[in-house]
Tab-separated table of N, CA and C in Angstrom:
chain	number	residue	atom	x	y	z
U	1	SER	N	15.979	-108.671	73.474
U	1	SER	CA	15.618	-107.267	73.551
U	1	SER	C	14.297	-106.989	72.827
U	2	ALA	N	14.028	-107.717	71.744
U	2	ALA	CA	12.761	-107.519	71.040
U	2	ALA	C	11.591	-107.914	71.929
U	3	ALA	N	11.750	-108.996	72.671
U	3	ALA	CA	10.680	-109.439	73.565
U	3	ALA	C	10.399	-108.398	74.631
U	4	GLN	N	11.434	-107.772	75.156
U	4	GLN	CA	11.245	-106.737	76.171
U	4	GLN	C	10.553	-105.519	75.588
U	5	ALA	N	10.882	-105.171	74.360
U	5	ALA	CA	10.320	-103.976	73.743
U	5	ALA	C	8.914	-104.186	73.193
U	6	TYR	N	8.643	-105.366	72.618
U	6	TYR	CA	7.394	-105.561	71.895
U	6	TYR	C	6.484	-106.639	72.469
U	7	GLY	N	6.941	-107.367	73.479
U	7	GLY	CA	6.109	-108.361	74.156
U	7	GLY	C	5.463	-109.342	73.220
U	8	GLY	N	4.133	-109.418	73.265
U	8	GLY	CA	3.372	-110.373	72.484
U	8	GLY	C	3.393	-110.136	70.992
U	9	GLY	N	3.962	-109.039	70.546
U	9	GLY	CA	4.033	-108.752	69.120
U	9	GLY	C	5.212	-109.403	68.418
U	10	VAL	N	6.017	-110.152	69.159
U	10	VAL	CA	7.223	-110.744	68.573
U	10	VAL	C	6.941	-112.153	68.070
U	11	TYR	N	7.436	-112.446	66.885
U	11	TYR	CA	7.352	-113.766	66.274
U	11	TYR	C	8.785	-114.247	66.132
U	12	GLY	N	9.226	-115.096	67.059
U	12	GLY	CA	10.606	-115.560	67.072
U	12	GLY	C	10.779	-116.846	66.296
U	13	ILE	N	11.784	-116.864	65.427
U	13	ILE	CA	12.081	-118.038	64.615
U	13	ILE	C	13.509	-118.473	64.906
U	14	LEU	N	13.667	-119.724	65.306
U	14	LEU	CA	14.988	-120.288	65.574
U	14	LEU	C	15.312	-121.302	64.491
U	15	LEU	N	16.366	-121.000	63.742
U	15	LEU	CA	16.812	-121.906	62.694
U	15	LEU	C	17.987	-122.727	63.210
U	16	ALA	N	18.627	-123.468	62.348
U	16	ALA	CA	19.737	-124.339	62.720
U	16	ALA	C	20.832	-123.570	63.458
U	17	GLY	N	21.527	-124.277	64.341
U	17	GLY	CA	22.653	-123.662	65.022
U	17	GLY	C	23.096	-124.453	66.226
U	18	PHE	N	24.117	-123.916	66.884
U	18	PHE	CA	24.670	-124.509	68.100
U	18	PHE	C	24.457	-123.537	69.251
U	19	GLY	N	24.584	-124.017	70.453
U	19	GLY	CA	24.450	-123.153	71.617
U	19	GLY	C	23.011	-122.968	72.035
U	20	VAL	N	22.835	-122.195	73.112
U	20	VAL	CA	21.493	-122.004	73.663
U	20	VAL	C	21.041	-120.550	73.654
U	21	ASP	N	21.794	-119.651	73.041
U	21	ASP	CA	21.362	-118.254	73.032
U	21	ASP	C	20.031	-118.077	72.317
U	22	GLY	N	19.811	-118.813	71.229
U	22	GLY	CA	18.524	-118.751	70.536
U	22	GLY	C	17.390	-119.310	71.379
U	23	VAL	N	17.674	-120.363	72.118
U	23	VAL	CA	16.679	-120.951	73.023
U	23	VAL	C	16.336	-119.952	74.119
U	24	ASP	N	17.340	-119.269	74.643
U	24	ASP	CA	17.099	-118.245	75.666
U	24	ASP	C	16.222	-117.124	75.106
U	25	GLY	N	16.486	-116.729	73.862
U	25	GLY	CA	15.672	-115.694	73.231
U	25	GLY	C	14.229	-116.133	73.059
U	26	LEU	N	14.022	-117.372	72.624
U	26	LEU	CA	12.656	-117.884	72.481
U	26	LEU	C	11.949	-117.956	73.830
U	27	THR	N	12.695	-118.300	74.867
U	27	THR	CA	12.109	-118.346	76.212
U	27	THR	C	11.597	-116.966	76.610
U	28	SER	N	12.385	-115.945	76.353
U	28	SER	CA	11.956	-114.570	76.661
U	28	SER	C	10.724	-114.180	75.864
U	29	ILE	N	10.717	-114.535	74.598
U	29	ILE	CA	9.570	-114.223	73.741
U	29	ILE	C	8.320	-114.928	74.250
U	30	GLN	N	8.444	-116.211	74.544
U	30	GLN	CA	7.297	-116.980	75.028
U	30	GLN	C	6.793	-116.433	76.361
U	31	ASN	N	7.696	-116.072	77.261
U	31	ASN	CA	7.306	-115.534	78.572
U	31	ASN	C	6.546	-114.220	78.461
U	32	ARG	N	6.728	-113.501	77.361
U	32	ARG	CA	6.064	-112.207	77.176
U	32	ARG	C	4.891	-112.288	76.204
U	33	GLY	N	4.509	-113.525	75.842
U	33	GLY	CA	3.306	-113.708	75.036
U	33	GLY	C	3.492	-113.730	73.542
U	34	GLY	N	4.733	-113.743	73.061
U	34	GLY	CA	4.973	-113.809	71.621
U	34	GLY	C	4.885	-115.232	71.105
U	35	MET	N	5.020	-115.395	69.811
U	35	MET	CA	4.962	-116.694	69.153
U	35	MET	C	6.374	-117.207	68.929
U	36	THR	N	6.586	-118.498	69.174
U	36	THR	CA	7.904	-119.104	68.973
U	36	THR	C	7.818	-120.250	67.987
U	37	VAL	N	8.729	-120.224	67.028
U	37	VAL	CA	8.767	-121.214	65.965
U	37	VAL	C	10.202	-121.705	65.830
U	38	VAL	N	10.360	-123.008	65.630
U	38	VAL	CA	11.692	-123.551	65.364
U	38	VAL	C	11.676	-124.329	64.062
U	39	GLN	N	12.823	-124.337	63.424
U	39	GLN	CA	13.014	-125.141	62.231
U	39	GLN	C	12.985	-126.610	62.645
U	40	HIS	N	12.302	-127.423	61.879
U	40	HIS	CA	12.246	-128.855	62.178
U	40	HIS	C	13.678	-129.393	62.180
U	41	PRO	N	14.080	-130.083	63.251
U	41	PRO	CA	15.463	-130.566	63.332
U	41	PRO	C	15.894	-131.418	62.134
U	42	GLU	N	14.985	-132.189	61.576
U	42	GLU	CA	15.348	-133.013	60.419
U	42	GLU	C	15.597	-132.180	59.168
U	43	ASP	N	15.138	-130.932	59.172
U	43	ASP	CA	15.321	-130.011	58.051
U	43	ASP	C	16.579	-129.150	58.244
U	44	ALA	N	17.200	-129.228	59.415
U	44	ALA	CA	18.314	-128.353	59.768
U	44	ALA	C	19.665	-129.025	59.538
U	45	GLN	N	20.597	-128.277	58.974
U	45	GLN	CA	21.946	-128.790	58.804
U	45	GLN	C	22.616	-128.989	60.167
U	46	PHE	N	22.339	-128.075	61.100
U	46	PHE	CA	22.847	-128.167	62.461
U	46	PHE	C	21.643	-128.147	63.405
U	47	PRO	N	21.113	-129.307	63.778
U	47	PRO	CA	19.841	-129.383	64.495
U	47	PRO	C	19.899	-129.145	66.003
U	48	TYR	N	21.060	-128.865	66.580
U	48	TYR	CA	21.159	-128.785	68.035
U	48	TYR	C	20.207	-127.737	68.633
U	49	ALA	N	20.257	-126.514	68.139
U	49	ALA	CA	19.448	-125.438	68.733
U	49	ALA	C	17.943	-125.707	68.601
U	50	PRO	N	17.444	-126.054	67.420
U	50	PRO	CA	16.006	-126.353	67.345
U	50	PRO	C	15.597	-127.519	68.248
U	51	GLN	N	16.413	-128.557	68.298
U	51	GLN	CA	16.094	-129.709	69.136
U	51	GLN	C	16.064	-129.318	70.607
U	52	LYS	N	17.003	-128.488	71.027
U	52	LYS	CA	17.048	-128.037	72.424
U	52	LYS	C	15.803	-127.216	72.753
U	53	ALA	N	15.375	-126.359	71.849
U	53	ALA	CA	14.165	-125.556	72.072
U	53	ALA	C	12.943	-126.448	72.250
U	54	ILE	N	12.879	-127.511	71.461
U	54	ILE	CA	11.772	-128.467	71.581
U	54	ILE	C	11.833	-129.164	72.935
U	55	GLU	N	13.022	-129.604	73.319
U	55	GLU	CA	13.201	-130.323	74.582
U	55	GLU	C	12.809	-129.489	75.796
U	56	VAL	N	13.124	-128.192	75.783
U	56	VAL	CA	12.802	-127.353	76.947
U	56	VAL	C	11.392	-126.766	76.868
U	57	GLY	N	10.686	-127.028	75.772
U	57	GLY	CA	9.286	-126.632	75.682
U	57	GLY	C	9.009	-125.214	75.234
U	58	VAL	N	9.915	-124.602	74.480
U	58	VAL	CA	9.670	-123.237	74.022
U	58	VAL	C	9.362	-123.153	72.528
U	59	ALA	N	9.111	-124.296	71.906
U	59	ALA	CA	8.769	-124.323	70.483
U	59	ALA	C	7.262	-124.497	70.343
U	60	GLU	N	6.560	-123.404	70.043
U	60	GLU	CA	5.114	-123.505	69.862
U	60	GLU	C	4.767	-124.132	68.527
U	61	GLN	N	5.630	-123.909	67.535
U	61	GLN	CA	5.453	-124.545	66.232
U	61	GLN	C	6.799	-125.089	65.782
U	62	ILE	N	6.771	-126.241	65.119
U	62	ILE	CA	7.970	-126.863	64.568
U	62	ILE	C	7.705	-127.029	63.080
U	63	LEU	N	8.436	-126.266	62.263
U	63	LEU	CA	8.138	-126.215	60.830
U	63	LEU	C	9.389	-126.382	59.985
U	64	GLU	N	9.223	-126.946	58.805
U	64	GLU	CA	10.306	-126.939	57.835
U	64	GLU	C	10.445	-125.514	57.313
U	65	THR	N	11.639	-125.149	56.900
U	65	THR	CA	11.881	-123.759	56.508
U	65	THR	C	10.950	-123.283	55.396
U	66	ASN	N	10.603	-124.155	54.463
U	66	ASN	CA	9.727	-123.714	53.376
U	66	ASN	C	8.277	-123.545	53.814
U	67	ASN	N	7.971	-123.824	55.082
U	67	ASN	CA	6.610	-123.663	55.606
U	67	ASN	C	6.507	-122.580	56.680
U	68	ILE	N	7.525	-121.760	56.828
U	68	ILE	CA	7.523	-120.735	57.881
U	68	ILE	C	6.852	-119.434	57.428
U	69	ALA	N	6.971	-119.073	56.174
U	69	ALA	CA	6.495	-117.768	55.705
U	69	ALA	C	4.997	-117.554	55.904
U	70	THR	N	4.184	-118.545	55.581
U	70	THR	CA	2.727	-118.368	55.664
U	70	THR	C	2.263	-118.106	57.098
U	71	PRO	N	2.668	-118.904	58.094
U	71	PRO	CA	2.249	-118.595	59.463
U	71	PRO	C	2.790	-117.246	59.958
U	72	LEU	N	3.987	-116.877	59.505
U	72	LEU	CA	4.541	-115.577	59.885
U	72	LEU	C	3.656	-114.441	59.363
U	73	MET	N	3.233	-114.530	58.119
U	73	MET	CA	2.378	-113.490	57.549
U	73	MET	C	1.004	-113.482	58.221
U	74	GLN	N	0.477	-114.645	58.561
U	74	GLN	CA	-0.802	-114.711	59.274
U	74	GLN	C	-0.688	-114.047	60.635
U	75	TYR	N	0.404	-114.285	61.330
U	75	TYR	CA	0.629	-113.672	62.639
U	75	TYR	C	0.723	-112.152	62.518
U	76	ARG	N	1.465	-111.718	61.511
U	76	ARG	CA	1.611	-110.281	61.280
U	76	ARG	C	0.267	-109.625	61.013
U	77	ASN	N	-0.576	-110.282	60.243
U	77	ASN	CA	-1.876	-109.712	59.899
U	77	ASN	C	-2.851	-109.709	61.072
U	78	GLN	N	-2.633	-110.592	62.066
U	78	GLN	CA	-3.489	-110.631	63.250
U	78	GLN	C	-3.056	-109.624	64.297
U	79	SER	N	-1.767	-109.312	64.325
U	79	SER	CA	-1.228	-108.433	65.383
U	79	SER	C	-1.526	-106.986	65.130
């Protein structure tokens, strides 16, 4: 819903988890011009969702959790 409302202004972050709902959300964000980031699978307790996002090609950035804040703030300041 955020992608539909804000388009390219959305910065989607997918952390550890199961299922594909997060991957579907990142796909919507990417299709509308937003930025998509996933937690590095090796940094995730449950790496299925981040790995799936990488496999389907919707992860524009793959970052460890302690490295997500800086790019998020840079994106916010550019938008």
